[in-house]
CSV table of C-alpha atoms in Angstrom, one decimal:
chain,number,residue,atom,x,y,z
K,61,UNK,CA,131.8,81.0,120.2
K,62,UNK,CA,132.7,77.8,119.4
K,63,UNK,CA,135.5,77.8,116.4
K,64,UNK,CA,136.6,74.7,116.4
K,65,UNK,CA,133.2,73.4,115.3
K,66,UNK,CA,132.9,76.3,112.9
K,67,UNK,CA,135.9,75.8,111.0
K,68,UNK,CA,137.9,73.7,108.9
K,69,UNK,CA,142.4,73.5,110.3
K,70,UNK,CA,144.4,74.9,107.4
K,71,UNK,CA,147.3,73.6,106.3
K,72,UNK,CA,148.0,74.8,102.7
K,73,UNK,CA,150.7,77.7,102.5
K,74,UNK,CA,148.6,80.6,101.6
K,75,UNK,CA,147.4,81.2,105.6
K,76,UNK,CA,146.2,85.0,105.8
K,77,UNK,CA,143.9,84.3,102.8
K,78,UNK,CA,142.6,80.8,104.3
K,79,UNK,CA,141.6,81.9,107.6
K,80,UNK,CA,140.0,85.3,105.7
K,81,UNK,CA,138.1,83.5,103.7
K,82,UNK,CA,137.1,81.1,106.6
K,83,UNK,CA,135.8,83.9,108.8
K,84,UNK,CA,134.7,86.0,105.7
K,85,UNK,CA,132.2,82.6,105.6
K,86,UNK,CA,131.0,83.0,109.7
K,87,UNK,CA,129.9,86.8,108.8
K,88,UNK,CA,128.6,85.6,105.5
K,89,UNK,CA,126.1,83.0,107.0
K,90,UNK,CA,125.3,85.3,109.9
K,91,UNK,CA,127.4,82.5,112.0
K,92,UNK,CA,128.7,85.7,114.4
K,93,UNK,CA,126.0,87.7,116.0
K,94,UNK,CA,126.4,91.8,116.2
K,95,UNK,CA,128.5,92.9,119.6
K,96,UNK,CA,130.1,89.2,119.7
K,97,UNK,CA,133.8,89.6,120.8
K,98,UNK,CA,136.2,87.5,119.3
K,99,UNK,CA,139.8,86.2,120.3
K,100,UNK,CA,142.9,86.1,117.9
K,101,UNK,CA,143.9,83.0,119.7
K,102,UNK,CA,141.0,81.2,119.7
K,103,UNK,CA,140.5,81.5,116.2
K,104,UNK,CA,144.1,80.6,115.6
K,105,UNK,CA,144.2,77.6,117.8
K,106,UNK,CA,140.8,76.3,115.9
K,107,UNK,CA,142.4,76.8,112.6
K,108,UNK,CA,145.8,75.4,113.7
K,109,UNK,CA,147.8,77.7,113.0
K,110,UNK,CA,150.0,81.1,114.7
K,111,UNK,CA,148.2,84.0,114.9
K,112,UNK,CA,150.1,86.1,112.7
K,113,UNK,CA,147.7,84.9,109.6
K,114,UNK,CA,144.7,85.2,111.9
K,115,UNK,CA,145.6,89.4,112.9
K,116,UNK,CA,146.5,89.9,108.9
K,117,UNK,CA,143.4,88.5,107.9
K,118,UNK,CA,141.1,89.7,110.9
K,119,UNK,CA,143.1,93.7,109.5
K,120,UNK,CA,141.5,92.9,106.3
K,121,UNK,CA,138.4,92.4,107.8
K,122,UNK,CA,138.4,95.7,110.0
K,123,UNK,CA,139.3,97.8,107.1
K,124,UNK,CA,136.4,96.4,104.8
K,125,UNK,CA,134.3,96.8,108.6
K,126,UNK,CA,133.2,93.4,108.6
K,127,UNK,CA,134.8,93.3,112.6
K,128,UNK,CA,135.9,95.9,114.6
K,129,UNK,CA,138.4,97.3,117.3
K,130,UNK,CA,136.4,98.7,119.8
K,131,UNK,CA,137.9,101.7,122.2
K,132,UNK,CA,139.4,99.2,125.0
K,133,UNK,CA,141.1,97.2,121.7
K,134,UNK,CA,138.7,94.3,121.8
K,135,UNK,CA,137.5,92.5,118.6
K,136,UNK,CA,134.2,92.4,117.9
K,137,UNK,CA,131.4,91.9,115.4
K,138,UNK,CA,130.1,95.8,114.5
K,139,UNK,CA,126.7,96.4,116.2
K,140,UNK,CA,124.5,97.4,113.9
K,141,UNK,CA,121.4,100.3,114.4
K,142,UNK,CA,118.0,100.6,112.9
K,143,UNK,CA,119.3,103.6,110.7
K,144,UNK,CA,122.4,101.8,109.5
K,145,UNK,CA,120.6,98.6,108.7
K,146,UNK,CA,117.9,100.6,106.6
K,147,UNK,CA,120.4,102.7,104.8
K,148,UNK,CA,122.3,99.2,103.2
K,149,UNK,CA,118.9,97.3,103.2
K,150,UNK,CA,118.0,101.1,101.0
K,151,UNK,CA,121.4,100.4,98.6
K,152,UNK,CA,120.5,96.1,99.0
K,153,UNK,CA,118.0,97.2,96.9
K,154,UNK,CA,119.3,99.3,93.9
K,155,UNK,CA,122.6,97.1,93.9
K,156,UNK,CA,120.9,93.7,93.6
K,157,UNK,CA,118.2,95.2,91.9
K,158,UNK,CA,120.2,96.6,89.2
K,159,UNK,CA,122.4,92.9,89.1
K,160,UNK,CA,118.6,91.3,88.8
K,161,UNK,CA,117.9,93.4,86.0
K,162,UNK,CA,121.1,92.7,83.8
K,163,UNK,CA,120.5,88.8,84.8
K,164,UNK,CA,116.9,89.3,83.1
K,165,UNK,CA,118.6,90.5,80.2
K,166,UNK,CA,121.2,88.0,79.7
K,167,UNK,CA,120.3,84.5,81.6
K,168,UNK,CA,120.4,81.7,78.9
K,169,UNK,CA,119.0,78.5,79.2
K,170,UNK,CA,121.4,76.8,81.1
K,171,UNK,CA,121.9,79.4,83.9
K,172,UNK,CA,117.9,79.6,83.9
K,173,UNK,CA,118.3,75.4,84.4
K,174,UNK,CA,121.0,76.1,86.7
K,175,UNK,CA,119.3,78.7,88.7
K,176,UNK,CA,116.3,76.4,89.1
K,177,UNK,CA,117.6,73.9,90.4
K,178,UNK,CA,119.2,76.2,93.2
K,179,UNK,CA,116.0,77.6,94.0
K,180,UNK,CA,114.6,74.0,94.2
K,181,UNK,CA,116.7,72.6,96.8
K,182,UNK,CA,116.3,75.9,99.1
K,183,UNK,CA,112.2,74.7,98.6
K,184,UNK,CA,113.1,71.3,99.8
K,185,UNK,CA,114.8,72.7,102.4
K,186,UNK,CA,112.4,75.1,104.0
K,187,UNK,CA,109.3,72.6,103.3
K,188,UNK,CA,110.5,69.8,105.6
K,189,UNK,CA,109.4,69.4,109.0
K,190,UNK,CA,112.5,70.6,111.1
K,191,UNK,CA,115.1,73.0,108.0
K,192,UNK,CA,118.5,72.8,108.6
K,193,UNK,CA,119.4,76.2,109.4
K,194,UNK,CA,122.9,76.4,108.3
K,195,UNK,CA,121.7,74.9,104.6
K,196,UNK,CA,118.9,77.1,104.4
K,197,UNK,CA,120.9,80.4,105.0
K,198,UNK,CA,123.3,78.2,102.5
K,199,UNK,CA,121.2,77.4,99.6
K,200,UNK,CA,119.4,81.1,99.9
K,201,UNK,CA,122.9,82.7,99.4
K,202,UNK,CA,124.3,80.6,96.7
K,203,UNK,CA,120.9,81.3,94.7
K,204,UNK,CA,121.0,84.9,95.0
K,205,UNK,CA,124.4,85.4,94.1
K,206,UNK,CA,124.0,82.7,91.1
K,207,UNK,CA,121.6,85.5,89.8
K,208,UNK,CA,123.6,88.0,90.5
K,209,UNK,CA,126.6,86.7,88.7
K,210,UNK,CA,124.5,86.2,85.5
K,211,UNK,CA,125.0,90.3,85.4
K,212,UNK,CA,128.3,90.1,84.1
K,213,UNK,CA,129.6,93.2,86.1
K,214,UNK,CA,132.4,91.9,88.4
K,215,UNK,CA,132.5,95.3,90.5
K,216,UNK,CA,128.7,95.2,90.8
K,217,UNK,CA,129.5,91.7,92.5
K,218,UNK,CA,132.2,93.0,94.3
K,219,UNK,CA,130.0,95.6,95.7
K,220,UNK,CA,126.9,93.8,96.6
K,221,UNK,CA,129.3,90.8,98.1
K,222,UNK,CA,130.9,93.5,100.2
K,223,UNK,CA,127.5,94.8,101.8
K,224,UNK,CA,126.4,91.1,102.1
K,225,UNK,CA,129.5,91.0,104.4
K,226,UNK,CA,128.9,94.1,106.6
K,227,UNK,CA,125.1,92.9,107.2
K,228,UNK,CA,125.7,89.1,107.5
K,229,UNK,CA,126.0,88.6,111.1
K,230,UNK,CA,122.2,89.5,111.0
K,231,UNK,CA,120.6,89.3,107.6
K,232,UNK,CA,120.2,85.7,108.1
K,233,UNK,CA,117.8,86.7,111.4
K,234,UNK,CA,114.9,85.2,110.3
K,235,UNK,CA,116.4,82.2,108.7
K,236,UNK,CA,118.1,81.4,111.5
K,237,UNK,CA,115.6,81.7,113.6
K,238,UNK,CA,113.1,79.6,112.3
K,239,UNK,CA,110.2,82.1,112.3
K,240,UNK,CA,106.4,82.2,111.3
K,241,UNK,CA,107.4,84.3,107.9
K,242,UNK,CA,109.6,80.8,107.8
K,243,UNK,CA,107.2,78.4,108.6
K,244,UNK,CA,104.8,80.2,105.9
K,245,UNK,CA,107.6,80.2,103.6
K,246,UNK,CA,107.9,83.8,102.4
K,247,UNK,CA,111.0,83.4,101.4
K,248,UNK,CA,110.1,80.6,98.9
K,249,UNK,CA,107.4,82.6,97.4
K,250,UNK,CA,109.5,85.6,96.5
K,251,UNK,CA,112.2,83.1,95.1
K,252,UNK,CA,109.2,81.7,93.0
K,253,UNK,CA,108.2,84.4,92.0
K,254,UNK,CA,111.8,86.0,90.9
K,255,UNK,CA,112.8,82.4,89.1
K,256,UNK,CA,109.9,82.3,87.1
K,257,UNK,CA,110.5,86.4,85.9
K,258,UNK,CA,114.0,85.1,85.1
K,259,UNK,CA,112.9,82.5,83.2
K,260,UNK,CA,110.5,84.8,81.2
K,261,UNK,CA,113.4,87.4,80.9
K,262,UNK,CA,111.0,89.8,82.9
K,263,UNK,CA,113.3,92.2,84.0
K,264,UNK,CA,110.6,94.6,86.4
K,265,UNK,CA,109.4,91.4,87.5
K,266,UNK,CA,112.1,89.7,88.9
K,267,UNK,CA,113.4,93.1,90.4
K,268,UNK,CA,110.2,93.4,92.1
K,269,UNK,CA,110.3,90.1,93.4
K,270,UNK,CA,114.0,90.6,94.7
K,271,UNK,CA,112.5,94.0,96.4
K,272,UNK,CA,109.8,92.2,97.8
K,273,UNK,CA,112.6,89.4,99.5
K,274,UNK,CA,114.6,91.9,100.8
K,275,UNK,CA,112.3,94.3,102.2
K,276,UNK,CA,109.9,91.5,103.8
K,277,UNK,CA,113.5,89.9,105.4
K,278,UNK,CA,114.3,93.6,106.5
K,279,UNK,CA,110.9,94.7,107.9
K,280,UNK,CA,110.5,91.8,109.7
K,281,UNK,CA,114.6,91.9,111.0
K,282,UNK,CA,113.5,95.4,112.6
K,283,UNK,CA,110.2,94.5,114.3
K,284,UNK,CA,111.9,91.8,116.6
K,285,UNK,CA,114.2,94.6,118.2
K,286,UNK,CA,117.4,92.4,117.6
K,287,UNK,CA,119.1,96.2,115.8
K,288,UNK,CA,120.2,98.8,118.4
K,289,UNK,CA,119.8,102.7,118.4
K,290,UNK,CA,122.6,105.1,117.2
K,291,UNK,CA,122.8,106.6,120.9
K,292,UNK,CA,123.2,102.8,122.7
K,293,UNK,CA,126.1,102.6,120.4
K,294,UNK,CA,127.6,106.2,120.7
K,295,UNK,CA,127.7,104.9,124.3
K,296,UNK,CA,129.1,101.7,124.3
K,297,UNK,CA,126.4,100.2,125.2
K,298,UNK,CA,125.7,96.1,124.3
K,299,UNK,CA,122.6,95.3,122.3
K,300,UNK,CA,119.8,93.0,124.4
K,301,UNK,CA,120.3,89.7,123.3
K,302,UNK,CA,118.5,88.5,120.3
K,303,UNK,CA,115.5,86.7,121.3
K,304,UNK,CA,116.8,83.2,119.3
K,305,UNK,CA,119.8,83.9,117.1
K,306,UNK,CA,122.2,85.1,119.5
K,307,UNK,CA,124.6,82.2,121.5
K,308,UNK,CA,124.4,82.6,125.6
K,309,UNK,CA,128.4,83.4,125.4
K,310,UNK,CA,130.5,85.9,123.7
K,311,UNK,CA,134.1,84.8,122.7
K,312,UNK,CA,137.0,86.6,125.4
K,313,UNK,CA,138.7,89.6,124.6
K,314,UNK,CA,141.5,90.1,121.8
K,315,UNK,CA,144.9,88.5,122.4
């Protein structure tokens, strides 16, 4: 992976937290694919600074199981199987659900306006002739956690954020990838379709429309055989290379 075009050098004092939130950001946006090693020193030299901040920060991330330490000590993005990737696509779906369903109940006018116009430049986006990849899986975030937020339950957000951060690295699969259910602009339809339930406070509608994003995203995630079984990873085994969202080269191995 290229870091140095991912990333931003620090220099402000507050180093762990800078460089967590910066790779935080590369799960979030899928910007690390599942099985991708990573190296303490490559991040740290991209950022500019020592690598103390980089392994306190990349600790953080192991124990919330964003990255991992595999058995010969290497970083890596967690592989993630069909089963694991059902069973938080399973809870996706109650959490967000349940945040959707608050939102309904509480949105105002301005948030409404607000949320709109979110939703608005994600359909500019994925209606032009060649989306930008990077905003699209950009503007799609930012509007669902815009909703979200409108809950007013700061542990709900906590939660959902956290699950958002394990499944990142491929969540944004089809986004990336620039795929039919892209080209046809599935993703716009369900947003319509949840914006306008907002709008009319329609709680079961806008849940179902936030079921209907997730699911279509997930069912479609599993049919290109980008996931891996529980046995490939009980032996170590990598995961076939995703047919257009993985990069041709890993990272090296831990420092």
């Amino acid at each position: 992976m290229d870091f140095a075009g991912l990333v931003t050098p620090l220099t402000r004092q507050t180093l762990s937290s800078d460089v967590y939130n910066q790779l935080r950001d590369l799960l979030l946006y899928g910007r690390a694919m599942p099985g991708e090693q990573l190296s303490l020193r490559t991040i740290a030299q991209a950022l500019g600074v020592s690598v103390m901040p980089v392994r306190e920060a990349v600790h953080r991330l192991v124990a919330e199981q964003a990255l991992e330490l595999s058995s010969n000590r290497a970083l890596r993005v967690p592989l993630m199987t069909v089963s694991q990737f059902q069973e938080i696509t399973a809870i996706r779906i109650n959490l967000e659900g349940l945040a959707t369903a608050r939102a309904a109940a509480r949105v105002d006018e301005a948030a409404c306006q607000a949320i709109a116009s979110l939703h608005e430049r994600f359909s500019r986006e994925i209606a032009s002739k060649r989306p930008d990849k990077n905003r699209l899986i950009a503007f799609n975030k930012e509007l669902h956690f815009a909703i979200y937020a409108q809950a007013g339950m700061p542990m709900l957000l906590q939660m959902i954020e956290s699950l958002w951060l394990r499944i990142g690295p491929i969540l944004n699969y089809d986004l990336r990838s620039g795929t039919e259910r892209v080209r046809e602009r599935e993703p716009d339809d369900q947003h319509d379709r949840l914006v306008d339930a907002l709008k009319e406070k329609d709680a079961a509608g806008a849940v179902e429309a936030l079921r209907c994003d997730i699911q279509g995203a997930a069912d479609f995630i599993i049919s290109q055989g980008v996931l891996v079984t529980a046995d490939l990873v009980a032996a170590g085994a990598q995961p076939a290379p995703a047919k257009a969202a993985r990069r041709p080269r890993a990272g090296s191995p831990t420092a």
